[in-house]
PDB file of C-alpha atoms in Angstrom:
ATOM      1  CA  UNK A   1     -12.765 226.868 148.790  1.00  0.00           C
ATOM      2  CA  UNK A   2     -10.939 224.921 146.192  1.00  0.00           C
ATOM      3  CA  UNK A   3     -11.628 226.664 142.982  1.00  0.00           C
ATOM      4  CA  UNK A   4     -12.511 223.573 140.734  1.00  0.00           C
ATOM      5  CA  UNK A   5     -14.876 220.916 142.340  1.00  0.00           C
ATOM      6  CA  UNK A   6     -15.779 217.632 140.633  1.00  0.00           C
ATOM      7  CA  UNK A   7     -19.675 215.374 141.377  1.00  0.00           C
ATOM      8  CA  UNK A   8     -19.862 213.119 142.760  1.00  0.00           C
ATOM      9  CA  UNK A   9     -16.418 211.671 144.163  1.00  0.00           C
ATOM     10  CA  UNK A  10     -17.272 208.400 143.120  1.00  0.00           C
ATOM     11  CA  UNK A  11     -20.156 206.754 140.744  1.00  0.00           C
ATOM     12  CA  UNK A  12     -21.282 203.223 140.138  1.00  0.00           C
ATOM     13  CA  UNK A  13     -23.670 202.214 137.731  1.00  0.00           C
ATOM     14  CA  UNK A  14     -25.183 199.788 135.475  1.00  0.00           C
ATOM     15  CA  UNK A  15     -24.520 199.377 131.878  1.00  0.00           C
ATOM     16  CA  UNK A  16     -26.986 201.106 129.978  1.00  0.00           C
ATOM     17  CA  UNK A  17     -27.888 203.764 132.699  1.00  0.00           C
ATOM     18  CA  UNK A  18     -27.223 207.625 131.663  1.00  0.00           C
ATOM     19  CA  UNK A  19     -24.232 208.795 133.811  1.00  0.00           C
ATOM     20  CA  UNK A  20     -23.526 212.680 134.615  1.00  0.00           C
ATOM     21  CA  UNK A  21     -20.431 213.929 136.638  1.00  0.00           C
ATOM     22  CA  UNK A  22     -20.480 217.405 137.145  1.00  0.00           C
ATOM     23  CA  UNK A  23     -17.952 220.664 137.571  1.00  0.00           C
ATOM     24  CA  UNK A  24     -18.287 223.886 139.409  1.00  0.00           C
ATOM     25  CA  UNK A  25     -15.617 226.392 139.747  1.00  0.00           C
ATOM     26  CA  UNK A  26     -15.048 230.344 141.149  1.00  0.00           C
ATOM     27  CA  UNK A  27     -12.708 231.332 138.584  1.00  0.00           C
ATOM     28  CA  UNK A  28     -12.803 232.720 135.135  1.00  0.00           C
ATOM     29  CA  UNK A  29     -11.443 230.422 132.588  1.00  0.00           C
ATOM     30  CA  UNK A  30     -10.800 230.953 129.170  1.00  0.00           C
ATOM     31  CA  UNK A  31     -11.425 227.289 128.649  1.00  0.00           C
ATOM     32  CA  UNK A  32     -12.513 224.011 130.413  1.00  0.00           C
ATOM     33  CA  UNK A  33     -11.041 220.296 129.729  1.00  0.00           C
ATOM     34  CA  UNK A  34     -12.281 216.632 130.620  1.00  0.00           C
ATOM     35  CA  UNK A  35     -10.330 213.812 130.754  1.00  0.00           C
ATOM     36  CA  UNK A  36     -10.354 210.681 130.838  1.00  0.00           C
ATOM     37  CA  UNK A  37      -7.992 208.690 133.470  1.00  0.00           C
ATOM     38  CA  UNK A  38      -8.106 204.774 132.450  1.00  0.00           C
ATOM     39  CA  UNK A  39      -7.334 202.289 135.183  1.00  0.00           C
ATOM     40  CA  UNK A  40      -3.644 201.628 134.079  1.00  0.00           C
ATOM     41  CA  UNK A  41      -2.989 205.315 134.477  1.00  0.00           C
ATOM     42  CA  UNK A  42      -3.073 206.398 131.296  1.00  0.00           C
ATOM     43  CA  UNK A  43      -4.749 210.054 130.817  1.00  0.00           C
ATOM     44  CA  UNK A  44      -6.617 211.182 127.221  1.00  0.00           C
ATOM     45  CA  UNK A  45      -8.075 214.316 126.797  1.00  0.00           C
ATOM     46  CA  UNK A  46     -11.970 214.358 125.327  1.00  0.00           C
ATOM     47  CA  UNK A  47     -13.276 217.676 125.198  1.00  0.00           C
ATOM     48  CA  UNK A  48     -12.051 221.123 125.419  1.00  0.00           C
ATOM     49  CA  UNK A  49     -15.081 223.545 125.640  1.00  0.00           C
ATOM     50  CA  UNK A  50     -15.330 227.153 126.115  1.00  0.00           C
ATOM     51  CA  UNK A  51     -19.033 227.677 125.584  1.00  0.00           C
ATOM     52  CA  UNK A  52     -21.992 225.427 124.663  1.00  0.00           C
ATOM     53  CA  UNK A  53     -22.056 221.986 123.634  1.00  0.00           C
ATOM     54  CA  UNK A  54     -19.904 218.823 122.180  1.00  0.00           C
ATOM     55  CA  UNK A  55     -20.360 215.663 121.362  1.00  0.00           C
ATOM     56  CA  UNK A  56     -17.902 212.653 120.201  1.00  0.00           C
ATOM     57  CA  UNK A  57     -20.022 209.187 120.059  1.00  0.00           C
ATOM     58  CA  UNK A  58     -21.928 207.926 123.733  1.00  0.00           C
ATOM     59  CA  UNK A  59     -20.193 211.294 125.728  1.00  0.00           C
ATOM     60  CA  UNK A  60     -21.702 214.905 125.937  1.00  0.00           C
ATOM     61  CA  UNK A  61     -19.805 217.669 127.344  1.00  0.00           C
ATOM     62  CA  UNK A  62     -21.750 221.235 128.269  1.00  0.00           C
ATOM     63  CA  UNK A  63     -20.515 223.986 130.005  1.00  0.00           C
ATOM     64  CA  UNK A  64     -22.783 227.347 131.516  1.00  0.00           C
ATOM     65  CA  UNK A  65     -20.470 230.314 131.933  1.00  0.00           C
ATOM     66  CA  UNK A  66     -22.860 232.204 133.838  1.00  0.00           C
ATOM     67  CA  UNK A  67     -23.346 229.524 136.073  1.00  0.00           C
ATOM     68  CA  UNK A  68     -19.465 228.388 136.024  1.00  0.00           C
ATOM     69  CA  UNK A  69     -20.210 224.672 135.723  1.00  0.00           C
ATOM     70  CA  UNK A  70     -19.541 222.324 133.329  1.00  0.00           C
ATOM     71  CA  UNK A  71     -21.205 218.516 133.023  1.00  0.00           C
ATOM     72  CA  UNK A  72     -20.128 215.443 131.238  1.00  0.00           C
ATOM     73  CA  UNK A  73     -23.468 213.221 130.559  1.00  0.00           C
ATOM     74  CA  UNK A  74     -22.476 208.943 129.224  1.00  0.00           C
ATOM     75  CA  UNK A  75     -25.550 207.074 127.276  1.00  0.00           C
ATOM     76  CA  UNK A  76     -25.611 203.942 127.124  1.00  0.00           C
ATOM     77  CA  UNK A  77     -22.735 203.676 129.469  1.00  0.00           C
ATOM     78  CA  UNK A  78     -20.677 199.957 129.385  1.00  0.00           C
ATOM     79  CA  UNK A  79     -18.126 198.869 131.597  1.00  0.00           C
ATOM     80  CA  UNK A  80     -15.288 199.956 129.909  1.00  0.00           C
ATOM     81  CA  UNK A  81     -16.443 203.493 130.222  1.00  0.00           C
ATOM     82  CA  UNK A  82     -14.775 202.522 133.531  1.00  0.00           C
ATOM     83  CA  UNK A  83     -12.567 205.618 134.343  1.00  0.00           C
ATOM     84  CA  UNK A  84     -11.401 208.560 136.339  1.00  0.00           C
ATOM     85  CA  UNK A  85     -13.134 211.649 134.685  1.00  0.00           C
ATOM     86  CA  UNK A  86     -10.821 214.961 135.625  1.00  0.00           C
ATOM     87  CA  UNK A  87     -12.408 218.066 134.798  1.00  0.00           C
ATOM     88  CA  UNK A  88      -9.147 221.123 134.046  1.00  0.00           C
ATOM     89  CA  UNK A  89     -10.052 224.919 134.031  1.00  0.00           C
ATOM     90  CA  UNK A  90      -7.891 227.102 132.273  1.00  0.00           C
ATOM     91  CA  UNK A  91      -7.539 230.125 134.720  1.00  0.00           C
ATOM     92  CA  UNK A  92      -8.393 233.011 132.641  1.00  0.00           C
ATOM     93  CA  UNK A  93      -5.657 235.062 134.280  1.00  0.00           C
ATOM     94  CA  UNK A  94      -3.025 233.041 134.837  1.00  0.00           C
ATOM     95  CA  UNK A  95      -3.262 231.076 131.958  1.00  0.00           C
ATOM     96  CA  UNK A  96      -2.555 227.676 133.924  1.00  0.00           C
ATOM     97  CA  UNK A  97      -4.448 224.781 133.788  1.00  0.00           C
ATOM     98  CA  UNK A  98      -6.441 223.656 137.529  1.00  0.00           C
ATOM     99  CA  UNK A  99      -7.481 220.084 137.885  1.00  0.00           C
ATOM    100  CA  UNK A 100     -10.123 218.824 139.368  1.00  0.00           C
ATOM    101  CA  UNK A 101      -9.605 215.803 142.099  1.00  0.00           C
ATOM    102  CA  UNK A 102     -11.681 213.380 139.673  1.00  0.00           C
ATOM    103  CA  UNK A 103     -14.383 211.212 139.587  1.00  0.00           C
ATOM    104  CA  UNK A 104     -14.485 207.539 139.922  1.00  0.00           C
ATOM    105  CA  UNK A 105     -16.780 205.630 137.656  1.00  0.00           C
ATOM    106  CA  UNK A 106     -17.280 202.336 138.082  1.00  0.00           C
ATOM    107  CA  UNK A 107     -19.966 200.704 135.394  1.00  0.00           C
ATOM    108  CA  UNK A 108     -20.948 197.090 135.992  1.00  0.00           C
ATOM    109  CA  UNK A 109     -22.628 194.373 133.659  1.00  0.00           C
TER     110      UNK A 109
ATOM    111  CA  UNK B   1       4.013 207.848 115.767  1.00  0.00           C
ATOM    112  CA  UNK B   2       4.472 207.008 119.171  1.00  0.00           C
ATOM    113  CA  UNK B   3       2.764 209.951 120.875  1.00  0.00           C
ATOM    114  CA  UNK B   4       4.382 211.118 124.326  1.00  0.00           C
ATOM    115  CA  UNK B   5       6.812 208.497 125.750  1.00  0.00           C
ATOM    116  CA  UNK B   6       7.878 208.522 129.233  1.00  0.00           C
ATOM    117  CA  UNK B   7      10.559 206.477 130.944  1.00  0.00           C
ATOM    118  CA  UNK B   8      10.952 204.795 133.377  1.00  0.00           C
ATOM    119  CA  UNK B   9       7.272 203.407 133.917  1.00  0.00           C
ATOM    120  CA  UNK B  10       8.667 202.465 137.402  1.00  0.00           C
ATOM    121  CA  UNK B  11      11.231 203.651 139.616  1.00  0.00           C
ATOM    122  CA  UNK B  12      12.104 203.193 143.323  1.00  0.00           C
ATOM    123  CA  UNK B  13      14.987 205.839 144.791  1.00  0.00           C
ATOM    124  CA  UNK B  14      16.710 206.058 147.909  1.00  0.00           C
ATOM    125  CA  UNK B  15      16.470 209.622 149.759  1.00  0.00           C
ATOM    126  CA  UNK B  16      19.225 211.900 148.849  1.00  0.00           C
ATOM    127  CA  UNK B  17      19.753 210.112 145.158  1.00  0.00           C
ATOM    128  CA  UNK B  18      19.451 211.949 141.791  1.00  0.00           C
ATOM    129  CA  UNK B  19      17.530 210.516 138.835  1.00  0.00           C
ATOM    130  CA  UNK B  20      16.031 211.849 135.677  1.00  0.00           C
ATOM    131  CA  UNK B  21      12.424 211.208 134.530  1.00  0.00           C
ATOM    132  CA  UNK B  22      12.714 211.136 130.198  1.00  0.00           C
ATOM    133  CA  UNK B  23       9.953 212.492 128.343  1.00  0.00           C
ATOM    134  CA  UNK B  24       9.710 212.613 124.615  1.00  0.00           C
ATOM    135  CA  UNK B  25       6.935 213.345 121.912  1.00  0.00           C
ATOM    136  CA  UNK B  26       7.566 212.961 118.335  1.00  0.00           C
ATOM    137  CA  UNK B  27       4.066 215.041 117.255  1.00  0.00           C
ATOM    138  CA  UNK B  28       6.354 218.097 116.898  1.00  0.00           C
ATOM    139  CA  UNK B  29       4.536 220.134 120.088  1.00  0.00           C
ATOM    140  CA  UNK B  30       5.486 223.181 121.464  1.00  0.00           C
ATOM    141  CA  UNK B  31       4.302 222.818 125.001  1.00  0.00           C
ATOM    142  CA  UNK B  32       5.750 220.347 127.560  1.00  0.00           C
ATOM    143  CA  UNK B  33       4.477 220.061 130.504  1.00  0.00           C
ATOM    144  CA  UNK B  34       5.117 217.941 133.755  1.00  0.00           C
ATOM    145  CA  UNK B  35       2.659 216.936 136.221  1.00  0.00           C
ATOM    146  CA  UNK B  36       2.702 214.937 139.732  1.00  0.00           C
ATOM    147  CA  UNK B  37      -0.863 213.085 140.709  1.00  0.00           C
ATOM    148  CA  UNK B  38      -0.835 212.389 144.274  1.00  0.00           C
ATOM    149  CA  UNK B  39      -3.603 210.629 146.095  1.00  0.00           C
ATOM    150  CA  UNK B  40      -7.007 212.776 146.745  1.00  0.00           C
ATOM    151  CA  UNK B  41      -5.387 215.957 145.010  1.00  0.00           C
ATOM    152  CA  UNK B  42      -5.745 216.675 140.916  1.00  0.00           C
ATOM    153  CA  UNK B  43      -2.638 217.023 138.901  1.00  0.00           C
ATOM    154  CA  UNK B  44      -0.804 219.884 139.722  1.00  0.00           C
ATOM    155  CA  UNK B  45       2.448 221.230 137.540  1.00  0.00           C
ATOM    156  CA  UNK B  46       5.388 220.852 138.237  1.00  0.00           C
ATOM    157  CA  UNK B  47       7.281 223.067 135.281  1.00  0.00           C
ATOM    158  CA  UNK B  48       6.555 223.837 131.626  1.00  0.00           C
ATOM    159  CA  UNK B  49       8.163 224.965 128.331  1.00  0.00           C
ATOM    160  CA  UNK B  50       6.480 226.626 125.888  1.00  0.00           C
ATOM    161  CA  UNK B  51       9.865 226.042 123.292  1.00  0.00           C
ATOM    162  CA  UNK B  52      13.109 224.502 122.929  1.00  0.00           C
ATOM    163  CA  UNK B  53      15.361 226.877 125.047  1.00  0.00           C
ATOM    164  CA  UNK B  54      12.272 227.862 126.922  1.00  0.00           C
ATOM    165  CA  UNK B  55      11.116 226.476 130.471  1.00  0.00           C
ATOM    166  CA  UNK B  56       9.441 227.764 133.879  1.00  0.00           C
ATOM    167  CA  UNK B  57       8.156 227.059 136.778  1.00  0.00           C
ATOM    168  CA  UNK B  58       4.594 225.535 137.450  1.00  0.00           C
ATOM    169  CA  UNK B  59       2.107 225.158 140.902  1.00  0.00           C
ATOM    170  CA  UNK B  60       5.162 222.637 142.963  1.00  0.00           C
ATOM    171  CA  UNK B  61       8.921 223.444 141.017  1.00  0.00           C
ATOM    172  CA  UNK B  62      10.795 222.972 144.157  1.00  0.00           C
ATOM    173  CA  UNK B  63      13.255 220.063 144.214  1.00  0.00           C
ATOM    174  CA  UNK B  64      13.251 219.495 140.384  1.00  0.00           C
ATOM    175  CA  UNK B  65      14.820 221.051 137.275  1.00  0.00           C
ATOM    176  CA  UNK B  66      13.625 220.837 133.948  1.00  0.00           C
ATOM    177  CA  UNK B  67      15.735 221.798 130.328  1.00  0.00           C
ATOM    178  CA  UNK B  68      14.650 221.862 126.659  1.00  0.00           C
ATOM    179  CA  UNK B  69      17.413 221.495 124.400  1.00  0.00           C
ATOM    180  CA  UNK B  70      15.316 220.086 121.639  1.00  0.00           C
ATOM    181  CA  UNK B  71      11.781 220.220 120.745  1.00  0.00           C
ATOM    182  CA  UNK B  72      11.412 216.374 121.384  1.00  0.00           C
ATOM    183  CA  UNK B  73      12.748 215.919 124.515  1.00  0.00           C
ATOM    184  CA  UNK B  74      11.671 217.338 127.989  1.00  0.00           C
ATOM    185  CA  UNK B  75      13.762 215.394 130.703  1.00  0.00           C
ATOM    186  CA  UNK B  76      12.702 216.063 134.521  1.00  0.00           C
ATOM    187  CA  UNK B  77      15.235 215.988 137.198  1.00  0.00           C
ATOM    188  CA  UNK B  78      15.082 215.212 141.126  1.00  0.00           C
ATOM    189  CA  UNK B  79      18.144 216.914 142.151  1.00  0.00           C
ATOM    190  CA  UNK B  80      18.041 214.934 145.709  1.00  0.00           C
ATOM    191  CA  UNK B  81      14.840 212.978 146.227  1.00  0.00           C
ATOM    192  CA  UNK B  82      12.949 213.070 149.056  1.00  0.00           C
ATOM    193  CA  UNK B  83       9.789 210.805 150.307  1.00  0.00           C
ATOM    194  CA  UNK B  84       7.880 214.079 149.569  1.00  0.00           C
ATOM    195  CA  UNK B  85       8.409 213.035 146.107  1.00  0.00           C
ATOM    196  CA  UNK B  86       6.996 209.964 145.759  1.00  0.00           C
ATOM    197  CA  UNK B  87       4.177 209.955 142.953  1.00  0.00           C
ATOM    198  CA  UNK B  88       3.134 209.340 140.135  1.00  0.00           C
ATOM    199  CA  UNK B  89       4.543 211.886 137.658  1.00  0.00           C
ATOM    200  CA  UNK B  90       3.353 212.789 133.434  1.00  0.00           C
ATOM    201  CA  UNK B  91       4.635 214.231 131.297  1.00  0.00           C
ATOM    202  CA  UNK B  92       2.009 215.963 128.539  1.00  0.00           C
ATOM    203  CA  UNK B  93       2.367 217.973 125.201  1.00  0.00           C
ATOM    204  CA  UNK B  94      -0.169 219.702 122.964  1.00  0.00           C
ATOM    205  CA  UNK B  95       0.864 222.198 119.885  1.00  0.00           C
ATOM    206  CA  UNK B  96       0.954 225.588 122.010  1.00  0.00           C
ATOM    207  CA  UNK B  97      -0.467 226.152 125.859  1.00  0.00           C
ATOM    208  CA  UNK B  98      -4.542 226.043 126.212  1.00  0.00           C
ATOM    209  CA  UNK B  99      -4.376 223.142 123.742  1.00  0.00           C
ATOM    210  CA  UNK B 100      -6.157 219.474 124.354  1.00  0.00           C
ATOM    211  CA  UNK B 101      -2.724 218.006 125.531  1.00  0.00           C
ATOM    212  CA  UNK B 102      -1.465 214.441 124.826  1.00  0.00           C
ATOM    213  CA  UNK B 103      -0.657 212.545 128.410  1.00  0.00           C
ATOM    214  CA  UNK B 104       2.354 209.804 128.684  1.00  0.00           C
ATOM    215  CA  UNK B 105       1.810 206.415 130.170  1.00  0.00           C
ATOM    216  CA  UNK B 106       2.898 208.105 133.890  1.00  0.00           C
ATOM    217  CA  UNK B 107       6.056 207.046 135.980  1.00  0.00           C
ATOM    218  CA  UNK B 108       5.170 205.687 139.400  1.00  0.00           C
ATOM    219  CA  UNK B 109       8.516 206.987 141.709  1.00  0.00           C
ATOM    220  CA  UNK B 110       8.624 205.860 145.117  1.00  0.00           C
ATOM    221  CA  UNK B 111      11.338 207.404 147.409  1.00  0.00           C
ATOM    222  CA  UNK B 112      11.977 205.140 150.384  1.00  0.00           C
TER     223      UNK B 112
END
């Protein structure tokens, strides 16, 4: 069982709909990461998050310890919200960073 | 400020040659880190350094060498490439490990 697992794979929507991609994992962490993967490749960090709640504009980032899963929720998504989203644990152990296979959102006029 | 700069962008080897992926960051960061993405897998590291003088080994070290002889610069080697090592490679920094790190542009390396 990998121990970081991004949903769903892929993700197309409409503007204006309210997106959520989720993240499970098995392993402690002493934080979680999502980033953002634009189409030319280039990668930009948007939340880290250790417990709770945080928000920065349309995106909303939450994480449940107990539950080990974290979820990233868009309003008002627009196309260029178009993106990769990579959730990253940081193993509470090791103190290396896991990453998530991604999520493919695809937001359409 | 230009962030973390990574050259070349693109870069097509022969097996057996040598080449050296540059990194640099000019936000004064600790932590360098190297990366491959391959297709249907997440990042996984390749080495770190936590420190100019300072490097080791991530998840997939074998077949490249890393130094830090300045706090700027992180260069990544392929000692002899092999089409196992075609990718797409970045580079990242942040101020010290656990921080929201700061991605490069990526170099797409195809060994043929």
């Amino acid at each position: 069982k990998n121990e970081v697992e991004q949903s769903p794979q892929n993700l197309t929507a409409q503007e204006g709909e309210f997106i959520t991609i989720n993240c499970s994992y098995s392993v402690g962490i002493s934080a979680l990461h999502w980033l953002q993967q634009h189409p030319g490749g280039g990668i930009v960090s948007l939340f880290m998050l250790s417990s709770g709640k945080k928000k920065h504009g349309r995106l909303i980032a939450t994480i449940n310890i107990q539950e080990k899963h974290s979820s990233l929720h868009i309003t008002a998504s627009h196309p260029r919200d178009s993106a990769v989203y990579i959730c990253a644990l940081r193993n509470y152990n090791t103190d290396k960073l896991i990453f998530g296979t991604g999520t493919r959102l695809q937001v359409f006029p | 400020n230009a962030g973390v700069t990574q050259t070349p962008k693109f870069q097509v080897l022969k097996t057996g040659q040598s080449m050296t992926l540059q990194c640099a960051q000019d936000m004064n960061h600790e932590y360098m880190s190297w990366y491959r993405q391959d297709p249907g897998m997440g990042l996984r590291l390749i080495h770190y350094s936590v420190g100019a003088g300072i490097t080791d080994q991530g998840e997939v070290p074998n077949g490249y060498n890393v130094s830090r002889s300045t706090t700027e610069d992180f260069p990544l080697r392929l000692l002899s490439a092999a089409p196992s090592q075609t990718s797409v490679y970045f580079c990242a920094s942040s101020y010290f490990v656990g921080q929201p790190q700061h991605f490069g542009d990526g170099t797409r390396l195809s060994i043929l």
